[in-house]
Short mmCIF file of C-alpha atoms (C1' of nucleotides) in Angstrom, two decimals:
data_model
loop_
_atom_site.label_atom_id
_atom_site.label_comp_id
_atom_site.label_asym_id
_atom_site.label_seq_id
_atom_site.Cartn_x
_atom_site.Cartn_y
_atom_site.Cartn_z
CA MET A 25 15.94 -36.94 -15.09
CA ALA A 26 12.87 -38.49 -15.50
CA ALA A 27 12.34 -38.59 -11.85
CA ALA A 28 12.30 -34.85 -11.91
CA ALA A 29 9.56 -34.62 -14.34
CA GLU A 30 7.32 -36.91 -12.83
CA THR A 31 7.58 -34.59 -9.79
CA LEU A 32 7.01 -31.31 -11.64
CA PRO A 33 3.73 -29.57 -10.13
CA ASP A 34 1.09 -30.24 -12.70
CA PRO A 35 -0.88 -26.88 -14.00
CA ALA A 36 -4.27 -28.93 -14.13
CA ALA A 37 -3.86 -29.81 -10.31
CA LEU A 38 -3.99 -26.28 -9.37
CA LEU A 39 -6.66 -25.16 -11.84
CA ALA A 40 -8.87 -27.85 -10.42
CA TRP A 41 -8.56 -26.79 -6.94
CA TYR A 42 -8.97 -23.18 -8.17
CA ASP A 43 -12.25 -24.09 -9.83
CA ARG A 44 -13.51 -25.93 -6.69
CA ASN A 45 -12.52 -23.07 -4.48
CA ARG A 46 -13.17 -19.79 -6.25
CA ARG A 47 -13.28 -17.24 -4.12
CA THR A 48 -15.56 -14.21 -4.84
CA LEU A 49 -14.15 -10.75 -4.96
CA PRO A 50 -15.66 -7.39 -5.84
CA TRP A 51 -13.63 -7.36 -8.62
CA ARG A 52 -13.28 -10.58 -9.85
CA ALA A 53 -15.64 -11.84 -12.74
CA SER A 54 -17.33 -14.86 -11.88
CA ALA A 55 -16.56 -18.33 -13.67
CA GLY A 56 -17.32 -17.70 -17.79
CA GLU A 57 -17.92 -14.11 -17.43
CA ALA A 58 -15.56 -11.58 -19.25
CA ALA A 59 -13.60 -9.71 -16.76
CA ASP A 60 -13.59 -5.86 -17.11
CA PRO A 61 -10.08 -4.40 -17.78
CA TYR A 62 -10.84 -1.35 -16.06
CA ARG A 63 -12.13 -3.13 -12.82
CA VAL A 64 -8.76 -5.28 -12.97
CA TRP A 65 -6.52 -2.67 -13.50
CA LEU A 66 -8.11 -0.77 -10.51
CA SER A 67 -8.17 -3.49 -8.22
CA GLU A 68 -4.60 -4.75 -8.96
CA ILE A 69 -3.24 -1.02 -8.27
CA MET A 70 -4.71 -0.72 -4.79
CA LEU A 71 -4.00 -4.64 -4.20
CA GLN A 72 -0.12 -3.65 -4.53
CA GLN A 73 1.08 -4.25 -1.20
CA THR A 74 -2.38 -3.79 0.23
CA THR A 75 -4.45 -6.54 1.79
CA VAL A 76 -7.75 -7.61 -0.14
CA LYS A 77 -9.78 -6.41 3.30
CA ALA A 78 -8.27 -3.01 3.13
CA ALA A 79 -8.73 -2.56 -0.60
CA GLY A 80 -12.13 -3.91 -0.88
CA PRO A 81 -14.24 -0.75 0.50
CA TYR A 82 -11.99 1.73 -1.36
CA PHE A 83 -12.48 -0.58 -4.27
CA LEU A 84 -16.49 -0.02 -4.34
CA ARG A 85 -16.21 3.74 -3.42
CA PHE A 86 -14.00 4.25 -6.61
CA LEU A 87 -16.14 2.54 -8.72
CA LYS A 88 -19.18 4.28 -7.48
CA SER A 89 -17.56 7.90 -8.15
CA PHE A 90 -15.75 6.65 -11.10
CA PRO A 91 -17.93 4.22 -12.66
CA ASP A 92 -15.31 4.03 -15.71
CA VAL A 93 -11.76 5.10 -16.97
CA ALA A 94 -13.26 7.99 -18.99
CA LYS A 95 -14.98 9.36 -15.86
CA LEU A 96 -11.70 8.91 -13.62
CA ALA A 97 -9.63 10.43 -16.24
CA ALA A 98 -12.21 13.59 -16.23
CA ALA A 99 -11.80 14.05 -12.59
CA PRO A 100 -9.75 16.20 -11.04
CA LEU A 101 -6.50 15.16 -9.12
CA GLU A 102 -8.04 16.24 -5.73
CA ASP A 103 -10.91 14.29 -5.92
CA VAL A 104 -9.27 11.22 -6.31
CA LEU A 105 -6.57 11.83 -3.54
CA LYS A 106 -9.35 12.64 -1.21
CA LEU A 107 -11.04 9.26 -2.11
CA TRP A 108 -7.58 7.64 -1.85
CA ALA A 109 -6.74 8.94 1.67
CA GLY A 110 -6.09 6.33 4.74
CA LEU A 111 -5.01 3.48 1.73
CA GLY A 112 -1.50 4.53 1.73
CA TYR A 113 1.32 4.72 -1.06
CA TYR A 114 -0.12 7.92 -2.06
CA SER A 115 2.04 8.11 -5.31
CA ARG A 116 -0.38 5.26 -6.42
CA ALA A 117 -3.38 7.44 -6.57
CA ARG A 118 -1.15 9.65 -8.62
CA ASN A 119 -0.33 7.68 -10.98
CA LEU A 120 -3.79 6.20 -11.00
CA HIS A 121 -5.26 9.51 -12.30
CA ALA A 122 -2.26 9.87 -14.92
CA CYS A 123 -3.02 5.82 -16.32
CA ALA A 124 -6.17 6.96 -16.55
CA LYS A 125 -5.60 10.31 -18.51
CA ALA A 126 -3.33 8.12 -20.81
CA VAL A 127 -5.48 5.32 -21.56
CA ALA A 128 -8.29 7.79 -22.56
CA GLU A 129 -6.21 10.18 -24.79
CA ARG A 130 -3.74 7.47 -26.10
CA TYR A 131 -5.60 4.34 -26.40
CA ARG A 132 -9.36 6.01 -26.86
CA GLY A 133 -10.14 4.78 -23.59
CA ARG A 134 -9.41 1.11 -23.85
CA PHE A 135 -6.69 -0.58 -21.81
CA PRO A 136 -3.88 -1.94 -24.07
CA GLU A 137 -3.38 -5.82 -23.97
CA SER A 138 0.28 -6.52 -24.33
CA GLU A 139 2.48 -6.44 -21.59
CA GLY A 140 4.82 -4.26 -22.92
CA GLU A 141 1.92 -1.61 -23.60
CA LEU A 142 0.99 -1.54 -20.13
CA LEU A 143 4.36 -1.49 -18.74
CA SER A 144 4.60 1.90 -20.23
CA LEU A 145 1.82 3.29 -18.67
CA PRO A 146 2.25 5.08 -15.16
CA GLY A 147 1.97 2.74 -11.97
CA ILE A 148 1.81 -0.26 -13.74
CA GLY A 149 5.08 -2.27 -13.24
CA ALA A 150 6.15 -5.78 -14.16
CA TYR A 151 3.72 -7.59 -11.97
CA THR A 152 0.69 -5.70 -13.03
CA ALA A 153 1.29 -5.52 -16.42
CA ALA A 154 1.48 -9.41 -16.36
CA ALA A 155 -1.57 -9.51 -13.90
CA ILE A 156 -3.65 -7.41 -16.37
CA SER A 157 -2.59 -8.90 -19.56
CA ALA A 158 -3.47 -12.66 -17.97
CA ILE A 159 -6.37 -11.73 -16.09
CA ALA A 160 -8.27 -8.90 -17.85
CA PHE A 161 -7.59 -10.38 -21.67
CA GLY A 162 -6.60 -13.82 -21.36
CA ARG A 163 -3.24 -13.66 -22.72
CA LYS A 164 -0.07 -15.87 -21.78
CA ALA A 165 1.75 -13.89 -19.37
CA THR A 166 3.91 -14.98 -15.80
CA VAL A 167 2.72 -13.22 -12.88
CA VAL A 168 4.68 -13.38 -9.89
CA ASP A 169 3.36 -11.22 -6.75
CA GLY A 170 4.54 -12.28 -3.43
CA ASN A 171 1.98 -14.93 -3.44
CA VAL A 172 3.77 -16.28 -6.42
CA GLU A 173 7.29 -16.22 -4.95
CA ARG A 174 6.33 -17.81 -1.71
CA VAL A 175 4.67 -20.60 -3.62
CA VAL A 176 7.78 -21.09 -6.12
CA SER A 177 10.38 -20.60 -3.73
CA ARG A 178 8.54 -23.44 -1.70
CA LEU A 179 7.97 -25.64 -4.35
CA PHE A 180 11.65 -25.88 -5.60
CA ALA A 181 13.37 -24.65 -1.98
CA VAL A 182 14.95 -22.08 -3.35
CA GLU A 183 18.00 -21.31 -1.22
CA ALA A 184 18.69 -17.58 -2.50
CA PRO A 185 17.53 -14.83 -0.80
CA THR A 186 14.72 -12.49 -2.00
CA PRO A 187 14.98 -10.06 -3.91
CA GLY A 188 17.83 -11.09 -5.22
CA ALA A 189 16.81 -14.87 -6.48
CA LYS A 190 13.60 -12.91 -8.11
CA PRO A 191 15.10 -13.81 -11.91
CA LEU A 192 15.32 -17.32 -10.66
CA ILE A 193 11.80 -17.60 -9.28
CA ARG A 194 10.59 -16.13 -12.43
CA ARG A 195 11.88 -18.83 -14.49
CA LEU A 196 10.56 -21.57 -12.27
CA ALA A 197 7.11 -19.99 -12.28
CA ALA A 198 7.22 -19.87 -16.36
CA SER A 199 8.08 -23.22 -15.99
CA LEU A 200 4.96 -24.22 -14.50
CA SER A 201 2.84 -22.53 -17.18
CA PRO A 202 -0.55 -24.23 -18.22
CA PRO A 203 -1.46 -24.68 -21.58
CA GLY A 204 -4.14 -21.95 -21.63
CA ARG A 205 -6.67 -19.98 -18.97
CA TRP A 206 -3.84 -17.84 -18.08
CA GLY A 207 -5.77 -15.71 -16.14
CA ASP A 208 -7.25 -18.24 -14.07
CA PHE A 209 -3.75 -19.47 -13.40
CA ALA A 210 -2.39 -16.54 -12.27
CA GLN A 211 -5.34 -16.10 -9.91
CA ALA A 212 -5.19 -19.71 -8.74
CA MET A 213 -0.91 -19.46 -7.84
CA MET A 214 -2.30 -15.80 -5.86
CA ASP A 215 -5.21 -17.84 -4.23
CA LEU A 216 -3.32 -20.77 -3.13
CA GLY A 217 -0.30 -18.49 -1.65
CA ALA A 218 -3.15 -16.21 -0.13
CA THR A 219 -4.83 -19.17 1.54
CA ILE A 220 -3.25 -22.18 1.61
CA CYS A 221 0.42 -21.34 0.99
CA THR A 222 0.40 -18.47 3.60
CA PRO A 223 3.70 -17.19 5.12
CA ARG A 224 3.34 -18.59 8.57
CA ARG A 225 1.69 -22.40 9.29
CA PRO A 226 1.01 -23.17 5.48
CA ALA A 227 -2.08 -25.80 5.10
CA CYS A 228 0.22 -28.54 3.19
CA ALA A 229 -2.42 -30.83 3.89
CA LEU A 230 -5.24 -28.99 1.84
CA CYS A 231 -2.45 -28.06 -1.13
CA PRO A 232 -2.81 -29.76 -4.45
CA TRP A 233 0.77 -29.35 -4.81
CA SER A 234 1.83 -30.69 -1.56
CA GLY A 235 3.07 -34.12 -3.58
CA PRO A 236 5.98 -32.23 -5.95
CA CYS A 237 6.89 -29.73 -3.16
CA ALA A 238 10.62 -29.51 -2.19
CA ALA A 239 10.01 -27.77 0.90
CA ARG A 240 7.21 -30.07 2.24
CA LYS A 241 9.28 -33.17 1.67
CA ALA A 242 11.97 -31.66 3.71
CA GLY A 243 9.20 -30.24 6.16
CA THR A 244 10.86 -26.63 5.86
CA GLN A 245 7.99 -24.91 4.32
CA GLU A 246 8.10 -21.95 6.83
CA LEU A 247 11.60 -21.30 5.99
CA TYR A 248 10.71 -20.04 2.51
CA PRO A 249 10.99 -17.83 1.08
CA ARG A 250 14.73 -16.91 2.39
CA LYS A 251 15.10 -13.18 3.07
CA ALA A 252 17.83 -10.81 3.61
CA PRO A 253 17.89 -8.89 6.94
CA LYS A 254 16.02 -5.87 7.15
CA ALA A 255 17.36 -2.52 8.15
CA VAL A 256 16.61 -1.36 11.54
CA ARG A 257 13.54 1.35 11.60
CA PRO A 258 14.77 4.84 12.79
CA THR A 259 12.18 7.12 15.18
CA ARG A 260 12.22 10.75 13.57
CA ARG A 261 10.53 13.24 15.85
CA GLY A 262 8.96 16.86 14.97
CA VAL A 263 6.29 19.51 16.34
CA ALA A 264 2.70 19.66 14.73
CA PHE A 265 1.10 23.03 14.98
CA TRP A 266 -2.54 23.03 15.54
CA VAL A 267 -4.26 26.35 14.82
CA GLU A 268 -7.96 26.56 15.28
CA ARG A 269 -9.69 29.83 14.20
CA GLU A 270 -12.54 30.98 16.16
CA ASP A 271 -14.87 30.78 13.04
CA GLY A 272 -14.49 26.99 13.18
CA MET A 273 -11.53 27.06 10.56
CA ALA A 274 -7.99 25.22 11.52
CA LEU A 275 -4.87 25.73 9.23
CA VAL A 276 -3.63 23.05 6.74
CA ARG A 277 -0.99 23.11 4.03
CA THR A 278 -0.52 20.92 0.83
CA ARG A 279 2.35 18.49 0.85
CA PRO A 280 4.64 18.79 -2.18
CA GLU A 281 3.65 16.55 -4.89
CA LYS A 282 6.77 14.17 -4.75
CA GLY A 283 8.04 12.36 -2.04
CA LEU A 284 6.32 11.09 1.61
CA LEU A 285 2.63 11.81 1.40
CA GLY A 286 3.41 13.46 -1.92
CA GLY A 287 0.31 15.99 -2.70
CA MET A 288 -1.61 15.10 0.45
CA THR A 289 -2.87 17.31 2.92
CA GLU A 290 -1.32 18.15 5.96
CA ILE A 291 -1.34 19.69 9.47
CA PRO A 292 1.64 22.20 9.86
CA THR A 293 4.71 20.52 11.46
CA GLY A 294 8.42 21.41 11.91
CA ARG A 295 11.12 19.47 10.68
CA TRP A 296 11.23 15.66 11.16
CA ALA A 297 14.53 14.37 12.38
CA GLU A 298 16.15 11.87 14.77
CA ASP A 299 17.61 14.94 16.51
CA VAL A 300 14.95 16.59 17.54
CA ASP A 301 14.48 17.12 21.19
CA LEU A 302 10.85 16.97 22.03
CA ASP A 303 11.60 17.59 25.97
CA ALA A 304 13.17 20.93 24.38
CA THR A 305 11.74 24.36 26.17
CA PRO A 306 8.80 25.29 24.75
CA ALA A 307 10.31 28.26 23.04
CA ALA A 308 12.61 25.72 21.34
CA LEU A 309 9.45 23.95 20.24
CA GLU A 310 7.70 27.09 19.02
CA ALA A 311 10.59 27.98 16.68
CA GLU A 312 9.14 26.55 13.58
CA ALA A 313 5.68 27.53 14.53
CA PRO A 314 3.54 28.83 11.17
CA LEU A 315 2.63 31.64 13.10
CA ALA A 316 2.88 33.86 16.18
CA ALA A 317 0.62 32.90 18.99
CA ARG A 318 0.24 31.61 22.51
CA TRP A 319 0.76 27.83 22.43
CA SER A 320 -0.14 24.99 24.78
CA ARG A 321 0.93 21.65 24.27
CA ALA A 322 -1.05 18.83 24.30
CA SER A 323 -0.20 15.90 26.68
CA GLY A 324 1.60 12.62 24.97
CA LEU A 325 2.57 12.37 21.72
CA ALA A 326 0.66 11.16 18.01
CA THR A 327 2.74 8.49 16.93
CA HIS A 328 2.58 6.79 13.31
CA VAL A 329 4.68 4.25 12.06
CA PHE A 330 5.96 4.20 8.27
CA THR A 331 7.69 1.64 6.46
CA HIS A 332 11.13 3.04 6.81
CA PHE A 333 10.74 5.15 10.06
CA ALA A 334 8.56 5.63 13.39
CA LEU A 335 7.23 9.30 13.59
CA GLU A 336 6.54 10.87 17.06
CA LEU A 337 4.98 14.59 16.93
CA ALA A 338 4.50 16.53 19.88
CA VAL A 339 1.33 18.48 19.42
CA LEU A 340 1.11 22.53 19.88
CA THR A 341 -2.30 23.75 19.63
CA THR A 342 -3.89 27.72 19.79
CA ARG A 343 -6.68 29.71 19.21
CA VAL A 344 -6.91 32.56 16.82
CA PRO A 345 -9.09 35.12 16.03
CA ALA A 346 -11.48 34.88 13.00
CA ALA A 347 -9.54 37.49 10.96
CA THR A 348 -6.35 36.13 11.16
CA ALA A 349 -4.82 35.35 7.75
CA ALA A 350 -3.21 32.28 6.86
CA PRO A 351 0.67 32.23 6.40
CA ASP A 352 1.90 31.98 3.13
CA GLY A 353 1.63 28.29 1.87
CA ALA A 354 -1.18 27.55 4.13
CA ARG A 355 -4.79 28.11 4.21
CA TRP A 356 -7.96 27.52 6.11
CA VAL A 357 -10.59 24.55 5.99
CA PRO A 358 -13.61 24.00 8.19
CA ILE A 359 -13.11 21.61 10.90
CA ALA A 360 -16.40 20.08 10.14
CA THR A 361 -15.53 19.18 6.82
CA LEU A 362 -11.96 17.92 7.49
CA ASP A 363 -13.19 14.66 7.24
CA GLY A 364 -13.25 14.69 3.69
CA GLU A 365 -10.15 16.21 3.04
CA ALA A 366 -7.12 14.15 1.84
CA ILE A 367 -5.52 13.64 5.15
CA PRO A 368 -3.20 10.76 5.70
CA SER A 369 -3.70 8.77 8.79
CA ALA A 370 -0.81 10.23 10.17
CA PHE A 371 -2.15 13.95 10.52
CA ARG A 372 -5.80 12.48 11.22
CA LYS A 373 -3.85 11.35 14.70
CA VAL A 374 -2.89 14.58 14.97
CA VAL A 375 -6.17 16.23 14.26
CA ILE A 376 -7.47 13.61 17.14
CA HIS A 377 -4.85 14.35 19.54
CA ALA A 378 -5.33 18.26 19.30
CA ILE A 379 -9.16 18.20 19.24
CA GLY A 380 -8.66 15.72 22.29
CA ALA A 381 -6.70 17.77 24.23
CA ALA A 382 -8.90 21.24 23.57
CA ARG A 383 -12.01 18.93 24.87
CA SER A 384 -10.21 17.62 28.04
CA ALA A 385 -8.38 20.83 28.76
CA PRO A 386 -10.90 23.62 27.25
CA GLN A 387 -9.05 26.43 29.05
CA ALA A 388 -5.60 25.24 29.05
CA ARG A 389 -3.74 28.59 28.88
"C1'" DT B 19 21.43 -3.05 -7.03
"C1'" DA B 20 19.06 -0.29 -2.61
"C1'" DT B 21 15.79 3.01 -0.94
"C1'" DT B 22 11.94 5.28 -0.58
"C1'" DC B 23 7.14 5.06 -0.66
"C1'" DG B 24 1.41 3.69 4.24
"C1'" DT B 25 -1.68 1.42 6.74
"C1'" DG B 26 -3.92 -2.00 9.53
"C1'" DG B 27 -3.98 -6.86 10.86
"C1'" DT B 28 -1.97 -10.26 13.05
"C1'" DA B 29 0.60 -13.81 16.30
"C1'" DT C 30 4.95 -4.46 22.34
"C1'" DT C 31 7.18 -5.93 18.85
"C1'" DA C 32 7.92 -7.55 14.46
"C1'" DC C 33 6.30 -9.45 10.15
"C1'" DC C 34 3.48 -9.01 6.83
"C1'" DA C 35 0.13 -7.80 2.03
"C1'" DA C 36 -2.11 -9.27 -5.53
"C1'" DG C 37 4.99 -3.45 -6.07
"C1'" DA C 38 6.64 0.73 -8.36
"C1'" DA C 39 9.64 4.48 -9.21
"C1'" DT C 40 13.98 6.16 -8.77
#
DNA sequence: TATTCGTGGTA
DNA sequence: TTACCAAGAAT
């Protein structure tokens, strides 16, 4: 219908808004400058499910340690994991390294420009392939991230819940395509979602597309995107064992490459499960200890919340002679350099808990 | 298609 | 304090 065509959001209006409100971000080329594919790629990987604020410092540190894709490809994976520690979703770091090696070897250090080729690289999915193709190379691509999903679902008042509505949202997003400036348009859509069309209390008065927005017309903008109800988050429990050697070393292990916190350094723990009873007898709690020793229990629990479960760890501590050998699968590291290890946040909390307990009760049995 | 995968900030 | 959320990918 003619009326519908008149109310279609105008790409030019969004691009004009973008030009007036261009944000400066560490990885973003300034107006008129060519984007660096390596920086675009690195930032896009870091920004997956991660806020700009959290990724920023990591991006700058990575760029300093690994100025180009060749440097990153040549680095040991261990160094990459250490630098990534604390940012979360650690398979990203492993895939980042694998991708750098693939680009260095398969593409002679130059990122491919097409979505299809980018999609074949480790850690690059539909969103990231489109984003790199558009932002780094100016190619036509429909870039759909969480921001774009929200913007589009409101513009068209999409009633179907996500993630089922993703194909529809993608088609609608493609219908908004501009005649050119693909990279700017993609970033404009995401900036609009990040700064105006926010999850809560969107600033519709400042939105260049408030006119054609269906949800805005109905006053229901905060109800989109519709989402399927989430599963309840269970709590798993376990026991962590802090072993300090008299020469200032602590006992750690490396986690298996696959799965939760894959390849990262951990403090030894027993199994994590909902049925573990942290009020059990000391003997029961010590059953899974990595070595025989006199354990004392730190007060309270070290807690951490993952995406799909919460974790509560009782912390048992002990001190052993300097000659003590590390059990199979474990190793000693200097406590003084623990901060530089590839230790995820959950285990950093265990360390703080254990050391705090030792300080506040130095002669606890 | 549904799960699994972190972390820190915010209301 | 709880719940939600952030430039998703892999399986």
